[in-house]
């Protein structure tokens, strides 16, 4: 079955063999990557940025949304409000991944596109600190434009639209990742 998802007002159309994920599924994927028994940890701040970059990679590489949940420009960078609320009890401390992983949030194993995107994000951003990821998003137009001219730390809940994310990242380094990964295809076809 093919799913068709159109975001109103001509923004992004998504055609896929799988419906868009929930952001909580994306968060759960990253929580499962943490080796809690080895002392590894993740905060809500870092989890938010990994969700944001997952949406960005999907919009650029696959030309469709990975999840339908809204992303907003908050003082500390892009935030998926639903995921934030789910883990806000941890504040700035590490999320108890053992307690928070949910089998109900598992991604369909047949959705290889989603796994490919999430693994790319984990490889490129998973070892960075939450603050490094925050600083990275603060330099990029989607967050800057949505946050506007507010003072640092001022509350904001303006949406960072899928179109804004896609338009920015198609011009940036995510495109270089796709270019490098497809080098063998280019050589075969003399692109």
GROMACS .gro file of C-alpha atoms in nm:
model
  191
    1UNK     CA    1   0.000   0.000   0.000
    2UNK     CA    2   0.133   0.349  -0.083
    3UNK     CA    3   0.070   0.628   0.166
    4UNK     CA    4   0.030   0.983   0.048
    5UNK     CA    5   0.088   1.267   0.292
    6UNK     CA    6   0.047   1.628   0.190
    7UNK     CA    7   0.124   1.912   0.424
    8UNK     CA    8  -0.127   2.189   0.367
    9UNK     CA    9  -0.042   2.507   0.180
   10UNK     CA   10   0.190   2.343  -0.072
   11UNK     CA   11   0.474   2.264   0.161
   12UNK     CA   12   0.602   1.906   0.141
   13UNK     CA   13   0.439   1.606  -0.022
   14UNK     CA   14   0.547   1.263   0.094
   15UNK     CA   15   0.487   0.943  -0.097
   16UNK     CA   16   0.618   0.629   0.068
   17UNK     CA   17   0.547   0.262   0.120
   18UNK     CA   18   0.527   0.346   0.491
   19UNK     CA   19   0.332   0.612   0.677
   20UNK     CA   20   0.538   0.884   0.847
   21UNK     CA   21   0.673   0.786   1.187
   22UNK     CA   22   0.582   0.945   1.514
   23UNK     CA   23   0.860   1.154   1.666
   24UNK     CA   24   0.834   0.931   1.974
   25UNK     CA   25   0.947   0.639   1.753
   26UNK     CA   26   1.250   0.839   1.640
   27UNK     CA   27   1.331   0.925   2.002
   28UNK     CA   28   1.293   0.561   2.103
   29UNK     CA   29   1.537   0.457   1.828
   30UNK     CA   30   1.804   0.687   1.971
   31UNK     CA   31   1.734   0.580   2.330
   32UNK     CA   32   1.801   0.222   2.219
   33UNK     CA   33   2.144   0.329   2.089
   34UNK     CA   34   2.254   0.432   2.440
   35UNK     CA   35   2.449   0.167   2.631
   36UNK     CA   36   2.315   0.256   2.973
   37UNK     CA   37   2.501  -0.033   3.139
   38UNK     CA   38   2.832   0.108   3.012
   39UNK     CA   39   2.757   0.449   3.159
   40UNK     CA   40   2.646   0.614   2.833
   41UNK     CA   41   2.369   0.870   2.860
   42UNK     CA   42   2.150   1.110   2.667
   43UNK     CA   43   1.961   1.420   2.774
   44UNK     CA   44   1.634   1.558   2.644
   45UNK     CA   45   1.831   1.844   2.483
   46UNK     CA   46   2.045   1.605   2.281
   47UNK     CA   47   1.748   1.386   2.194
   48UNK     CA   48   1.566   1.691   2.055
   49UNK     CA   49   1.854   1.777   1.825
   50UNK     CA   50   1.884   1.418   1.700
   51UNK     CA   51   1.512   1.421   1.617
   52UNK     CA   52   1.555   1.752   1.433
   53UNK     CA   53   1.851   1.629   1.228
   54UNK     CA   54   1.659   1.310   1.145
   55UNK     CA   55   1.379   1.518   0.997
   56UNK     CA   56   1.635   1.730   0.808
   57UNK     CA   57   1.812   1.426   0.661
   58UNK     CA   58   1.484   1.273   0.552
   59UNK     CA   59   1.361   1.593   0.391
   60UNK     CA   60   1.683   1.636   0.201
   61UNK     CA   61   1.774   1.278   0.111
   62UNK     CA   62   1.428   1.125   0.068
   63UNK     CA   63   1.224   1.440  -0.010
   64UNK     CA   64   0.967   1.353   0.252
   65UNK     CA   65   0.898   1.401   0.618
   66UNK     CA   66   1.022   1.131   0.854
   67UNK     CA   67   0.765   1.220   1.120
   68UNK     CA   68   0.456   1.440   1.127
   69UNK     CA   69   0.512   1.603   1.466
   70UNK     CA   70   0.572   1.977   1.462
   71UNK     CA   71   0.920   2.117   1.531
   72UNK     CA   72   0.942   2.453   1.708
   73UNK     CA   73   1.221   2.708   1.755
   74UNK     CA   74   1.282   2.722   2.130
   75UNK     CA   75   1.557   2.911   2.309
   76UNK     CA   76   1.790   2.610   2.309
   77UNK     CA   77   1.725   2.517   1.947
   78UNK     CA   78   1.474   2.304   1.759
   79UNK     CA   79   1.232   2.108   1.977
   80UNK     CA   80   0.961   1.853   1.908
   81UNK     CA   81   0.711   1.954   2.181
   82UNK     CA   82   0.556   1.605   2.212
   83UNK     CA   83   0.896   1.445   2.272
   84UNK     CA   84   1.000   1.726   2.506
   85UNK     CA   85   0.692   1.673   2.724
   86UNK     CA   86   0.754   1.299   2.731
   87UNK     CA   87   1.100   1.347   2.887
   88UNK     CA   88   1.073   1.685   3.063
   89UNK     CA   89   1.077   1.520   3.406
   90UNK     CA   90   1.451   1.461   3.351
   91UNK     CA   91   1.515   1.835   3.302
   92UNK     CA   92   1.888   1.869   3.222
   93UNK     CA   93   1.985   1.524   3.355
   94UNK     CA   94   2.025   1.197   3.169
   95UNK     CA   95   1.717   1.011   3.056
   96UNK     CA   96   1.676   0.668   3.214
   97UNK     CA   97   1.680   0.480   2.886
   98UNK     CA   98   1.602   0.146   3.048
   99UNK     CA   99   1.279   0.284   3.197
  100UNK     CA  100   1.181   0.489   2.891
  101UNK     CA  101   1.227   0.249   2.600
  102UNK     CA  102   0.888   0.131   2.477
  103UNK     CA  103   0.820  -0.171   2.259
  104UNK     CA  104   0.511   0.014   2.138
  105UNK     CA  105   0.740   0.271   1.975
  106UNK     CA  106   0.942   0.029   1.764
  107UNK     CA  107   0.976   0.117   1.398
  108UNK     CA  108   0.847  -0.136   1.146
  109UNK     CA  109   1.155  -0.344   1.051
  110UNK     CA  110   1.048  -0.326   0.686
  111UNK     CA  111   1.091   0.053   0.690
  112UNK     CA  112   1.453   0.044   0.578
  113UNK     CA  113   1.445   0.407   0.461
  114UNK     CA  114   1.377   0.519   0.817
  115UNK     CA  115   1.651   0.299   0.961
  116UNK     CA  116   1.897   0.426   0.700
  117UNK     CA  117   1.820   0.791   0.786
  118UNK     CA  118   1.838   0.734   1.161
  119UNK     CA  119   2.165   0.544   1.137
  120UNK     CA  120   2.318   0.824   0.929
  121UNK     CA  121   2.214   1.078   1.191
  122UNK     CA  122   2.354   0.862   1.470
  123UNK     CA  123   2.688   0.820   1.290
  124UNK     CA  124   2.723   1.190   1.215
  125UNK     CA  125   2.575   1.345   1.533
  126UNK     CA  126   2.540   1.072   1.797
  127UNK     CA  127   2.880   1.128   1.957
  128UNK     CA  128   2.846   1.507   1.978
  129UNK     CA  129   2.745   1.672   2.303
  130UNK     CA  130   2.404   1.826   2.351
  131UNK     CA  131   2.560   2.173   2.365
  132UNK     CA  132   2.758   2.116   2.044
  133UNK     CA  133   2.437   2.013   1.868
  134UNK     CA  134   2.256   2.316   2.011
  135UNK     CA  135   2.529   2.548   1.881
  136UNK     CA  136   2.515   2.378   1.542
  137UNK     CA  137   2.140   2.437   1.508
  138UNK     CA  138   2.176   2.797   1.630
  139UNK     CA  139   2.395   2.874   1.326
  140UNK     CA  140   2.140   2.743   1.076
  141UNK     CA  141   1.868   2.943   0.902
  142UNK     CA  142   1.567   2.725   0.994
  143UNK     CA  143   1.610   2.794   1.366
  144UNK     CA  144   1.739   3.151   1.321
  145UNK     CA  145   1.448   3.252   1.096
  146UNK     CA  146   1.182   3.095   1.319
  147UNK     CA  147   1.333   3.230   1.643
  148UNK     CA  148   1.354   3.574   1.489
  149UNK     CA  149   1.495   3.875   1.670
  150UNK     CA  150   1.408   3.756   2.019
  151UNK     CA  151   1.662   3.803   2.295
  152UNK     CA  152   1.871   3.494   2.381
  153UNK     CA  153   1.672   3.273   2.615
  154UNK     CA  154   1.339   3.436   2.535
  155UNK     CA  155   1.045   3.196   2.497
  156UNK     CA  156   0.938   3.107   2.145
  157UNK     CA  157   0.716   2.842   1.992
  158UNK     CA  158   0.730   2.937   1.623
  159UNK     CA  159   0.721   2.638   1.393
  160UNK     CA  160   1.028   2.541   1.193
  161UNK     CA  161   0.850   2.422   0.880
  162UNK     CA  162   0.951   2.119   0.676
  163UNK     CA  163   0.995   2.350   0.377
  164UNK     CA  164   1.237   2.575   0.567
  165UNK     CA  165   1.439   2.273   0.678
  166UNK     CA  166   1.452   2.119   0.331
  167UNK     CA  167   1.539   2.444   0.154
  168UNK     CA  168   1.827   2.513   0.392
  169UNK     CA  169   1.981   2.167   0.412
  170UNK     CA  170   1.969   2.097   0.044
  171UNK     CA  171   2.232   2.373   0.020
  172UNK     CA  172   2.442   2.246   0.309
  173UNK     CA  173   2.661   1.958   0.418
  174UNK     CA  174   2.388   1.696   0.423
  175UNK     CA  175   2.403   1.713   0.044
  176UNK     CA  176   2.772   1.630   0.060
  177UNK     CA  177   2.694   1.314   0.257
  178UNK     CA  178   2.456   1.194  -0.013
  179UNK     CA  179   2.708   1.290  -0.280
  180UNK     CA  180   2.983   1.088  -0.112
  181UNK     CA  181   2.760   0.787  -0.049
  182UNK     CA  182   2.658   0.780  -0.414
  183UNK     CA  183   3.011   0.815  -0.554
  184UNK     CA  184   3.001   0.466  -0.700
  185UNK     CA  185   2.674   0.545  -0.878
  186UNK     CA  186   2.824   0.864  -1.024
  187UNK     CA  187   3.129   0.675  -1.148
  188UNK     CA  188   2.916   0.408  -1.311
  189UNK     CA  189   2.704   0.669  -1.485
  190UNK     CA  190   2.977   0.930  -1.541
  191UNK     CA  191   2.783   1.198  -1.357
   0.00000   0.00000   0.00000
